Tab-separated table of C-alpha atoms in Angstrom:
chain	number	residue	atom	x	y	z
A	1	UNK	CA	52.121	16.858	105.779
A	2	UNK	CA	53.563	20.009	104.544
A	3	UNK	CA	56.128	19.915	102.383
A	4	UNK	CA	59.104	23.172	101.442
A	5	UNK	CA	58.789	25.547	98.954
A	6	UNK	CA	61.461	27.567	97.140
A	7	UNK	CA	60.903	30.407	94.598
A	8	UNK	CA	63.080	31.730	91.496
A	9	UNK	CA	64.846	34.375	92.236
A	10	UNK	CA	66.661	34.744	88.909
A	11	UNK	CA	64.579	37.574	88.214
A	12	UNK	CA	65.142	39.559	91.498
A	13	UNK	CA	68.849	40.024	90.316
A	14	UNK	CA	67.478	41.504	87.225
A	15	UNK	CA	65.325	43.751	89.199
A	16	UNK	CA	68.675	44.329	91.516
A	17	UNK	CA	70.369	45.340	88.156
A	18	UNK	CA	67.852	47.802	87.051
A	19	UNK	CA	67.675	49.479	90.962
A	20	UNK	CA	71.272	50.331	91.248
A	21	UNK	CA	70.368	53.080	88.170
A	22	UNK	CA	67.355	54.632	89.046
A	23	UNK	CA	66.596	57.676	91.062
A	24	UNK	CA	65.485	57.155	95.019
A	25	UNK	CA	62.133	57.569	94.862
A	26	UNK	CA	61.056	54.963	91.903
A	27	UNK	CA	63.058	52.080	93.746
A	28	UNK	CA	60.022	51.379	95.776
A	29	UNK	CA	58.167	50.591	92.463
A	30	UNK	CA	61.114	48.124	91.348
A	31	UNK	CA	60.865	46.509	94.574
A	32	UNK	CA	57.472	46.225	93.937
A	33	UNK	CA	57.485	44.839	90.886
A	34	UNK	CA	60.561	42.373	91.659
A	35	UNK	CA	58.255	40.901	94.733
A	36	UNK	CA	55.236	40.450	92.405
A	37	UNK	CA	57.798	38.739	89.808
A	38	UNK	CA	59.003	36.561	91.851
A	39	UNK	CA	55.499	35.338	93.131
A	40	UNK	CA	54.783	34.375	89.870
A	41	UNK	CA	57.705	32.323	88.625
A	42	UNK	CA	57.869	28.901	89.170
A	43	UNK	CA	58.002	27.788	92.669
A	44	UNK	CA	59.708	24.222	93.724
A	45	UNK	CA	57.902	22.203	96.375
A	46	UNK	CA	59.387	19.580	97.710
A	47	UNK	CA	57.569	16.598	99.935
A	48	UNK	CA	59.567	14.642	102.543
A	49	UNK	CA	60.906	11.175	102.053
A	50	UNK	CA	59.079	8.188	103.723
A	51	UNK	CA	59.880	5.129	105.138
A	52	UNK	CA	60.093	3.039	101.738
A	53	UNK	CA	61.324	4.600	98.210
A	54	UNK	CA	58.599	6.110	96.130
A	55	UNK	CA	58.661	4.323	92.943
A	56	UNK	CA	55.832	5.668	90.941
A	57	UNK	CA	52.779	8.869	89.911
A	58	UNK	CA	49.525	8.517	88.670
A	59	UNK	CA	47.298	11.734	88.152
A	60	UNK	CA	43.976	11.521	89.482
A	61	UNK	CA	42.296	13.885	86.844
A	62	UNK	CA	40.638	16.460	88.769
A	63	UNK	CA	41.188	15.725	92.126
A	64	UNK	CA	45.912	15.980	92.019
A	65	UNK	CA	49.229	13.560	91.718
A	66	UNK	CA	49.629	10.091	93.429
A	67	UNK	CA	53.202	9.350	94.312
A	68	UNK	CA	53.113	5.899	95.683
A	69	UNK	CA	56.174	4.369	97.763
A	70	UNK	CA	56.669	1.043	98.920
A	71	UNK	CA	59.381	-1.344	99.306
A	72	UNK	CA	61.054	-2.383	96.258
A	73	UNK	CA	62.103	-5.967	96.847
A	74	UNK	CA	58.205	-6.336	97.880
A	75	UNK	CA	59.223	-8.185	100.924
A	76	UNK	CA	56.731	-5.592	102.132
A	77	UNK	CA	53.399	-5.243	100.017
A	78	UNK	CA	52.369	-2.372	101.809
A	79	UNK	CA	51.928	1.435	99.509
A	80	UNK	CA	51.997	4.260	100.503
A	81	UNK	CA	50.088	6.983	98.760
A	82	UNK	CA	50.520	10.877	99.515
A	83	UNK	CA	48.351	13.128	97.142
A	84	UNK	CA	49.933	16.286	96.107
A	85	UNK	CA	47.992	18.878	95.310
A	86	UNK	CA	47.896	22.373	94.685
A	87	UNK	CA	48.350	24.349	98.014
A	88	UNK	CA	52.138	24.059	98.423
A	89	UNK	CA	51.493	20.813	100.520
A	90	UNK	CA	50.401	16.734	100.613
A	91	UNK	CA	46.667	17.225	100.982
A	92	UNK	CA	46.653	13.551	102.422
A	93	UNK	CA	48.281	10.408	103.413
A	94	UNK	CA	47.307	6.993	103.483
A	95	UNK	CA	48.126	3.033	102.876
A	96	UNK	CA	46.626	0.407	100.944
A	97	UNK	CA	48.048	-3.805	101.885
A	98	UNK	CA	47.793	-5.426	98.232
A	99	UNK	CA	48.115	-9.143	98.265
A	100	UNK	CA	48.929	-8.886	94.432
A	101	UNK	CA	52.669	-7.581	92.654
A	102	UNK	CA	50.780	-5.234	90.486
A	103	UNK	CA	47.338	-3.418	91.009
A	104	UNK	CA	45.438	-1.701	88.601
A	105	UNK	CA	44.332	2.088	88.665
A	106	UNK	CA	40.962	2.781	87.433
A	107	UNK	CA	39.869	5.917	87.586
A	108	UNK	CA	37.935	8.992	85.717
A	109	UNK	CA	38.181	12.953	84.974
A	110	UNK	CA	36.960	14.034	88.621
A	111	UNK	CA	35.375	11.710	89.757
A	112	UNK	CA	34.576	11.194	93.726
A	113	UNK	CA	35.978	7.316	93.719
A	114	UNK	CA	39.174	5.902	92.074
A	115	UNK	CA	40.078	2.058	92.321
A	116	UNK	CA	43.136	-0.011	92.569
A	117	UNK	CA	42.355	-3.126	91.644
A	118	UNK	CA	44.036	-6.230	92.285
A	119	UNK	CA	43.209	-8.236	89.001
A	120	UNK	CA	41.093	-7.083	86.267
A	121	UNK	CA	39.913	-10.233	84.665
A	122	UNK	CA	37.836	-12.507	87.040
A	123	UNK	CA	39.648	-14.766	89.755
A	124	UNK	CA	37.523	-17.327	90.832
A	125	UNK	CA	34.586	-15.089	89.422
A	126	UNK	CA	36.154	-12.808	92.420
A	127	UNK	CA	37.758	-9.116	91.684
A	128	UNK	CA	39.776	-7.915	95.090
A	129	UNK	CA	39.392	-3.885	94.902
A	130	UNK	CA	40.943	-0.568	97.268
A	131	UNK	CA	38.232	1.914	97.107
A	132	UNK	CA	39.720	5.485	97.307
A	133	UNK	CA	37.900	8.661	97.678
A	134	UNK	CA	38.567	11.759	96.862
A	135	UNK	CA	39.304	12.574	100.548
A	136	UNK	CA	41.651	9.977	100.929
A	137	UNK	CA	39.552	7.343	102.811
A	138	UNK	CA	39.891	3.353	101.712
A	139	UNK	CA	37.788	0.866	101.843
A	140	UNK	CA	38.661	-2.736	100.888
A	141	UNK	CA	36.222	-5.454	99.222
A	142	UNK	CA	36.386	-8.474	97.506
A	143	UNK	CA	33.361	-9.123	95.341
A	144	UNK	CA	32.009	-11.931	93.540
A	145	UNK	CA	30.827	-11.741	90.449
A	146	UNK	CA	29.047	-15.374	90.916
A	147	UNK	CA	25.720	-14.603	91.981
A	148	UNK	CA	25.140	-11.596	90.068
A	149	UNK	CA	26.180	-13.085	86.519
A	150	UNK	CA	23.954	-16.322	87.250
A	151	UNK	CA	20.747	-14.680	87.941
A	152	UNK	CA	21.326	-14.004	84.300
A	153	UNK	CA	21.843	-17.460	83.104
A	154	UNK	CA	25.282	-17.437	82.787
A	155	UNK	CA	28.410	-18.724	83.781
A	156	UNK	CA	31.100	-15.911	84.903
A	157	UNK	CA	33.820	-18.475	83.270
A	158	UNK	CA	32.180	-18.077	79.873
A	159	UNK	CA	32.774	-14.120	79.540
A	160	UNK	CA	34.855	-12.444	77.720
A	161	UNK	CA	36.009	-8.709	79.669
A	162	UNK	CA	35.893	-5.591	77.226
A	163	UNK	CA	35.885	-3.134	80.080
A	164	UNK	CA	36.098	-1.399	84.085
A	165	UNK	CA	35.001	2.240	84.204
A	166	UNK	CA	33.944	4.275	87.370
A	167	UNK	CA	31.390	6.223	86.436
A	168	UNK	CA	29.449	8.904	88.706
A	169	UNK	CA	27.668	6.413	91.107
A	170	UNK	CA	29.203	3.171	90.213
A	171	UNK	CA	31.939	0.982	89.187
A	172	UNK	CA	31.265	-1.007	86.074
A	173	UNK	CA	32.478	-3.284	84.032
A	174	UNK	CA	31.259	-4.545	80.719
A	175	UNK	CA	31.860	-8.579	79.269
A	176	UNK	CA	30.439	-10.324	75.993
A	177	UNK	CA	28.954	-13.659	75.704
A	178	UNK	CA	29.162	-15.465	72.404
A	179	UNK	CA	27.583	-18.909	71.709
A	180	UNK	CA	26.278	-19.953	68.141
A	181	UNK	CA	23.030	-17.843	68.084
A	182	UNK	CA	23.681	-14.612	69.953
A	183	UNK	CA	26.380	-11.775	71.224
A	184	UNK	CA	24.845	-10.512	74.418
A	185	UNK	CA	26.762	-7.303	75.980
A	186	UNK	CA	26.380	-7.662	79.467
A	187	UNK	CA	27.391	-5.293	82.854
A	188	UNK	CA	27.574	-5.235	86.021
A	189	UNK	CA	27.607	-2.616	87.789
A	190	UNK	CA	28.680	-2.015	91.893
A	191	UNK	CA	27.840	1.133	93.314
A	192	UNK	CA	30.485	2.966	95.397
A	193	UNK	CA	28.225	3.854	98.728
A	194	UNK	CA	27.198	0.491	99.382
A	195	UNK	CA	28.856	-1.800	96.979
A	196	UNK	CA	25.724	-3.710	95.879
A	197	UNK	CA	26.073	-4.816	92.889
A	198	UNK	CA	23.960	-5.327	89.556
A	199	UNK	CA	24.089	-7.365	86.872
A	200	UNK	CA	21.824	-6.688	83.025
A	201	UNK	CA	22.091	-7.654	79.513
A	202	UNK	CA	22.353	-4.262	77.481
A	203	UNK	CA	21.705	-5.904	74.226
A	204	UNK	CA	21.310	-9.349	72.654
A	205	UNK	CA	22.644	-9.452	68.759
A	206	UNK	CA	21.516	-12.294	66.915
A	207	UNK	CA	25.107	-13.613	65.010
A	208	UNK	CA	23.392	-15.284	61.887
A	209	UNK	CA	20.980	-11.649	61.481
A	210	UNK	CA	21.464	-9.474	58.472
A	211	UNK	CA	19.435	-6.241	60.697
A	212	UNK	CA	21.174	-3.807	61.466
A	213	UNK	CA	20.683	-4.154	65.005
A	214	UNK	CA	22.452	-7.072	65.382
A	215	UNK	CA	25.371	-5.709	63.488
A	216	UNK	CA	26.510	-3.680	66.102
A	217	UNK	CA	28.995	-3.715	69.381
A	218	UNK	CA	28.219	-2.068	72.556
A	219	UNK	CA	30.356	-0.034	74.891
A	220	UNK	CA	30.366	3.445	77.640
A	221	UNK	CA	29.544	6.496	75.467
A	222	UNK	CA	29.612	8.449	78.480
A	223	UNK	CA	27.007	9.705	81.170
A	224	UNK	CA	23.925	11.807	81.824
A	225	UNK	CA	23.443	12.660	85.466
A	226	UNK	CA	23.888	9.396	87.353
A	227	UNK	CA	22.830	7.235	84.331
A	228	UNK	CA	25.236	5.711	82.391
A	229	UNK	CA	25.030	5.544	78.328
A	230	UNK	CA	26.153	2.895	76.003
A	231	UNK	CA	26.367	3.178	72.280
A	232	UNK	CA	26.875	1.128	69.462
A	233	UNK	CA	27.193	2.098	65.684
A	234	UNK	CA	24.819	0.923	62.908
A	235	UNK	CA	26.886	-0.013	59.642
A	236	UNK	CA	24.846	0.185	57.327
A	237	UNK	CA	24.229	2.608	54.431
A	238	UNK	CA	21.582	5.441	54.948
A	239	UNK	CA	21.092	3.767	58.624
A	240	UNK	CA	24.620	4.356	59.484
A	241	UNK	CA	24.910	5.977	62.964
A	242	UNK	CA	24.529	5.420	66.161
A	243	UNK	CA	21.881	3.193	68.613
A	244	UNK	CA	21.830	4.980	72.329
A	245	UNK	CA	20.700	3.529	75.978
A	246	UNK	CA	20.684	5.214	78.672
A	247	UNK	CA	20.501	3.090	82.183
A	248	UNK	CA	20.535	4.126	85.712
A	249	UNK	CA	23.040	2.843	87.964
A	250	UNK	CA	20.629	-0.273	88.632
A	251	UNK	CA	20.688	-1.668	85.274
A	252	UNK	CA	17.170	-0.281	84.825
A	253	UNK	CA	17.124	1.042	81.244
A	254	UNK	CA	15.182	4.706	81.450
A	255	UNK	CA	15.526	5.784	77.719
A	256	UNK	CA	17.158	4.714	73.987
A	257	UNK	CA	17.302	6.831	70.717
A	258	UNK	CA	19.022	6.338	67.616
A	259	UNK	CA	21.467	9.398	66.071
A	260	UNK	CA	21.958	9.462	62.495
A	261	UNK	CA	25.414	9.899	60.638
A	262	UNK	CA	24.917	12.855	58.262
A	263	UNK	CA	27.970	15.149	57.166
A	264	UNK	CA	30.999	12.938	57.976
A	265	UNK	CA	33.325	10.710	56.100
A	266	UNK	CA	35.885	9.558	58.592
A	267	UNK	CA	38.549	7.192	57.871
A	268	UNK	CA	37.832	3.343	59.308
A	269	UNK	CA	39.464	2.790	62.545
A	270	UNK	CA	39.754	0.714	65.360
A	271	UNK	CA	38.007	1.861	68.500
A	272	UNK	CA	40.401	1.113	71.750
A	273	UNK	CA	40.065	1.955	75.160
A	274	UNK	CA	42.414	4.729	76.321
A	275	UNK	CA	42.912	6.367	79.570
A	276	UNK	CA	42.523	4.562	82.878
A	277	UNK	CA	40.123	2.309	82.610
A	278	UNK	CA	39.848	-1.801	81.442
A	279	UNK	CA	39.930	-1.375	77.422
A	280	UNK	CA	42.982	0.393	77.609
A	281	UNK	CA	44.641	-2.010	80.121
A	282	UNK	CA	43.247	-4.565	78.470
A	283	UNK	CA	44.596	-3.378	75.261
A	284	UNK	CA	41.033	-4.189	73.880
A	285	UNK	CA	40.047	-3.309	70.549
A	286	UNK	CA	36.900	-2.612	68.429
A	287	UNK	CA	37.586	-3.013	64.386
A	288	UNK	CA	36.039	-1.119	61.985
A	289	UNK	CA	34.349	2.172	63.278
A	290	UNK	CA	33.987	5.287	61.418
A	291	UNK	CA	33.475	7.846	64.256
A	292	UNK	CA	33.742	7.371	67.962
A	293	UNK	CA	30.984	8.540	69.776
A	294	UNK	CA	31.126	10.202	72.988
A	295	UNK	CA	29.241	11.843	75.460
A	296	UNK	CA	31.009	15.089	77.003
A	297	UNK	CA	29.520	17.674	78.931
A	298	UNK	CA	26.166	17.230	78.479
A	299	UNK	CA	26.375	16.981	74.578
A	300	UNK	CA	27.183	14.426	72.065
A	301	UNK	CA	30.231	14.321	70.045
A	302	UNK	CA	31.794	12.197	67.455
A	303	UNK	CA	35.200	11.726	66.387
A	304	UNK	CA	38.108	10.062	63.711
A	305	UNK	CA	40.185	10.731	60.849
A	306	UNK	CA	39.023	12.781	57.242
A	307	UNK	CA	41.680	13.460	54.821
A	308	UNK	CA	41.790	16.703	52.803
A	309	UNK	CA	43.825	15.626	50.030
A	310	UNK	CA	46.926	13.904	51.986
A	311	UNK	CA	46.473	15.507	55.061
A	312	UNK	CA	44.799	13.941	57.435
A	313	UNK	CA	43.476	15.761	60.749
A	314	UNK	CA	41.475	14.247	63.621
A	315	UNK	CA	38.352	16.427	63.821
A	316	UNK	CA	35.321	16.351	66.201
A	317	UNK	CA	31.800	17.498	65.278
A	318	UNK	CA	28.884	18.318	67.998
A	319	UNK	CA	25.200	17.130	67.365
A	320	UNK	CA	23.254	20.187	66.886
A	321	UNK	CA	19.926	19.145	66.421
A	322	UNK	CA	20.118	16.574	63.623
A	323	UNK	CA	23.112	17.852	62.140
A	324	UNK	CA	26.867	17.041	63.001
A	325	UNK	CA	28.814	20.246	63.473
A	326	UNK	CA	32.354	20.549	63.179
A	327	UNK	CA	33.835	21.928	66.062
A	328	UNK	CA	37.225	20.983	66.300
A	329	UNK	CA	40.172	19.442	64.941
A	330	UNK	CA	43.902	18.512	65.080
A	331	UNK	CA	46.278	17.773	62.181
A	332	UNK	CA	47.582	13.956	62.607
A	333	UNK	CA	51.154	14.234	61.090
A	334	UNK	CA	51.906	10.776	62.039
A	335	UNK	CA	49.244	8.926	60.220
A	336	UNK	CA	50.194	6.484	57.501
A	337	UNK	CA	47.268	5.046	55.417
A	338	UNK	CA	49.075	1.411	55.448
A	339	UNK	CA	49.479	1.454	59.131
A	340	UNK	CA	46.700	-0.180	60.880
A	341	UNK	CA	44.489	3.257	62.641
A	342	UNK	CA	43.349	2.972	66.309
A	343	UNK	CA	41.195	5.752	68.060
A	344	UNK	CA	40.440	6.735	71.569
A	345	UNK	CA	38.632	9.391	73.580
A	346	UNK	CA	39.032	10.160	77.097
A	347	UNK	CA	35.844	12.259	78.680
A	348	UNK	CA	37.318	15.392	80.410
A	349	UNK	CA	36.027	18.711	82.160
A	350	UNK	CA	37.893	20.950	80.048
A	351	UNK	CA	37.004	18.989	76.410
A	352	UNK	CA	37.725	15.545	74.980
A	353	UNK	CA	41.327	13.616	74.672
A	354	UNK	CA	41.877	11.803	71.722
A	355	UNK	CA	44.351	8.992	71.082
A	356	UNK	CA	45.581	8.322	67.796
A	357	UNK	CA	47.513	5.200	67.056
A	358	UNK	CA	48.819	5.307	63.372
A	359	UNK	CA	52.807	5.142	62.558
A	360	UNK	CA	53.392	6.162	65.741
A	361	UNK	CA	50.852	7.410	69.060
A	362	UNK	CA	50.008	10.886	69.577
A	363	UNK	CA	47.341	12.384	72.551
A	364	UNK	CA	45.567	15.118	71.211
A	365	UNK	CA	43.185	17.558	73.168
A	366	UNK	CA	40.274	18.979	71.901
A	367	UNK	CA	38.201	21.749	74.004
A	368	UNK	CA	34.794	23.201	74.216
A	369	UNK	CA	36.103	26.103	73.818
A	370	UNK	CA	38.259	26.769	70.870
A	371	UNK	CA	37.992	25.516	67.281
A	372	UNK	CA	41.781	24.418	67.191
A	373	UNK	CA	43.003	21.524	68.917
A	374	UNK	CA	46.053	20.832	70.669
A	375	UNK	CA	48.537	17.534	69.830
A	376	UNK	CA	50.798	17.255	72.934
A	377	UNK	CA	53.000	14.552	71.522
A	378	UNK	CA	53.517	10.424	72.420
A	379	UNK	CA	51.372	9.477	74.826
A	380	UNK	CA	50.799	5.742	76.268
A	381	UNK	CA	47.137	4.336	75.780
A	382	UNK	CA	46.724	3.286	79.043
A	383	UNK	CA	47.715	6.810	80.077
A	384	UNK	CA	48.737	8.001	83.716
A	385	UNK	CA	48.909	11.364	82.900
A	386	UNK	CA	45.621	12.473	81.356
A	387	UNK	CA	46.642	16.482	82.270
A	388	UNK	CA	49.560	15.296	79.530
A	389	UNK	CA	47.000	15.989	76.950
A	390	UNK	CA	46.734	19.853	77.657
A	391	UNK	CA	49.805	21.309	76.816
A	392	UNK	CA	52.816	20.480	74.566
A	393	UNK	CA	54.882	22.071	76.857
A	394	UNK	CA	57.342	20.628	79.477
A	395	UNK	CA	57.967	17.788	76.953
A	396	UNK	CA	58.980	14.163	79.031
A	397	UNK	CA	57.787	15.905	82.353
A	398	UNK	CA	54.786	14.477	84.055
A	399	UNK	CA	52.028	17.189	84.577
A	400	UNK	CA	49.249	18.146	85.958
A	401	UNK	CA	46.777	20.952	85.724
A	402	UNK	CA	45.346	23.009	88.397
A	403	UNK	CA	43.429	25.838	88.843
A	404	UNK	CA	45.960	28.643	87.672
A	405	UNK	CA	48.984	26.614	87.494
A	406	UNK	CA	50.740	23.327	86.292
A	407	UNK	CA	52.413	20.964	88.441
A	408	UNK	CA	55.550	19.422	86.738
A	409	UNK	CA	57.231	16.388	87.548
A	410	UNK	CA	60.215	14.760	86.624
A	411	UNK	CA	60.073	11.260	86.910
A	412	UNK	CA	63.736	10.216	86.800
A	413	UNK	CA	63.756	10.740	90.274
A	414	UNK	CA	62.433	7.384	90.589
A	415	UNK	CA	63.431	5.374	92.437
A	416	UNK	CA	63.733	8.201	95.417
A	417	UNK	CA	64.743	7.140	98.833
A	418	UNK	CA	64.808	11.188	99.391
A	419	UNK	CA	61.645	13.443	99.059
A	420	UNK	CA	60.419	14.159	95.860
A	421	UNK	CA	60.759	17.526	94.208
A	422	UNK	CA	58.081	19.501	92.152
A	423	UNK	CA	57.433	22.391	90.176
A	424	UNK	CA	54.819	24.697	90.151
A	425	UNK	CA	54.638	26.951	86.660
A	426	UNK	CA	52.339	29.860	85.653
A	427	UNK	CA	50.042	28.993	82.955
């Protein structure tokens, strides 16, 4: 579906100005110039309204903008989804039937597969998903969780949900089991090809231990190729750091390590989910951390909070070699050291998003690239704007980063029985 675009032409009239005074044979150089402007100021694009009002946008990191439409009185369950892209056009079209109100998005920094999910915590040990790939094909499934959870002795109705992330190959989501003796970390993981799915026990922690090991809570670092990696950090004293397993997409475990914590003195803090994945839906939360560690390309990371004096900045630091590098950081103006302290991360191409919950919430971006971060302002946890995170400009506008451009959004057109109108600016 192609949509309409219109350029600024504020600029031309400048360039109009400017032409009236000059002699004949430079004006084809000011036209010149005034065309080349005006290619590069912002450009609206509009796309054409549909049958039922759209209502809402969710980014799609990597892959463009979601505006969904559907009737509002939900007489008619039926969405409509049109991705808008870069290329002056909808790139694609398509519909998804929910039986549910409200459907979760779950979805990752480029990834080939995003989900809408129709409940996140088990129903009747059943999760009813919309598979979407990055091409705009659906597939629908309702999976049960029954058979895969019992080959491992346990009763779905007995787990507690910490997370859903897609990963590379496969969907997965992460529960804990608690009984008197033992907190076992479990996942299960459905791959997005074939939707088999696989169900493990990344760690067993006995309660009533004083080892270190089974001090320790489990959850998605990030990923190497196709395997996924789970973490957990060791409390202790000179052991402090950080336990690593890597698994393939099987629940096969192909390697573990442990990373020592040498060189940092963060700030204890709450580890939440953040982004568009369970945790953050789930507004779950992991007390006392001191560093979140991630997994971003290719290389570890760790993040949190270290005052200098009364300052406090959020600061990453790289693992090169044994040592923890800083590479990084962010002044957090809003933190307040009676305020309870929650931290986030959100894996991305260009670097790592951080959420910072102190007085108030604040997304800040920190890339591979440059020592100095970037704090963009009040962001939601369970964030549908991860591109928000890049730039502090366009404040209250939805946006999202392509190739050589942002595209901006203002989202009190909602609800819009018309088309939808958006911006394209320069970066």
């Amino acid at each position: 579906m192609y949509g309409r675009i219109t350029y600024s032409v504020e600029i031309f009239y400048i360039y109009l100005a400017i032409y009236a005074f000059i002699p004949n044979m430079k004006k084809s150089l000011v036209i010149l110039f005034a065309l080349i402007s005006i290619s590069i100021q912002a450009q609206n694009f509009e796309i054409p309204p549909l049958k039922q009002p759209y209502y809402d946008i969710i980014e799609w990191k990597g892959i463009g903008a979601l505006a969904l439409s559907r009737d509002l009185t939900l007489t008619q369950k039926q969405v409509d989804l049109t991705m808008v892209s870069g290329d002056g056009k909808s790139a694609w079209q398509q519909v998804y039937n929910p039986m549910a109100k409200e459907t979760f998005f779950i979805s990752e920094d480029g990834g080939k597969y995003a989900y809408f999910l129709e409940n996140l915590e088990l129903k009747d040990n059943k999760v009813f998903i919309h598979q979407l790939s990055s091409a705009g094909n659906i597939k629908v499934m309702n999976l049960s969780f029954l058979s895969p959870i019992k080959s491992l002795g346990f009763s779905a109705s007995d787990l507690y949900l910490t997370d859903i992330i897609t990963t590379e190959k496969a969907l997965l989501w992460i529960f804990k089991h608690r009984d008197k003796e033992k907190l076992t970390t479990i996942a299960v993981s459905m791959t997005h090809h074939n939707f088999n799915m696989y169900a493990y026990v990344v760690s067993e922690n006995v309660i009533s231990s004083s080892k270190i090991e089974d001090q320790i809570s489990w959850y998605v670092a990030g990923e190497k190729g196709e395997n996924i990696l789970f973490a957990a950090r060791l409390h202790a004293g000179k052991e402090a750091g950080w336990r690593v397993k890597e698994y393939n997409p099987k629940g096969v475990m192909v390697a573990e390590t442990v990373l020592e914590q040498k060189g940092t003195n963060f700030v204890a803090h709450a580890r939440v989910g953040f982004g568009r994945r369970g945790s953050a839906l789930l507004k779950r939360s992991e007390p006392n951390e001191k560093g979140t560690l991630v997994v971003a390309n290719g290389e570890y990371f760790v993040g949190g909070i270290e005052m200098n004096g009364t300052a406090a900045n959020l600061i990453s630091y790289k693992l090169n070699g044994k040592d923890w590098v800083k590479v990084c950081e962010s002044p957090c103006a809003n933190y307040n050291a009676k305020k309870e302290l929650e931290v986030g991360c959100f894996r991305m191409d260009e670097g790592i998003g951080w959420y910072v919950n102190s007085a108030k919430s604040e997304g800040h971006f920190h890339p591979f690239t440059s020592s100095t971060g970037i704090v963009s302002g009040t962001i939601d946890q369970a964030t549908s704007n991860p591109s928000r995170l890049l730039t502090a400009e366009f404040p209250s506008k939805f946006v999202v980063e392509l190739n050589t451009k942002w595209l901006v959004f203002d989202t009190k057109q909602f609800p819009a029985k018309s088309g939808l109108t958006f911006e394209y600016k320069q970066k």
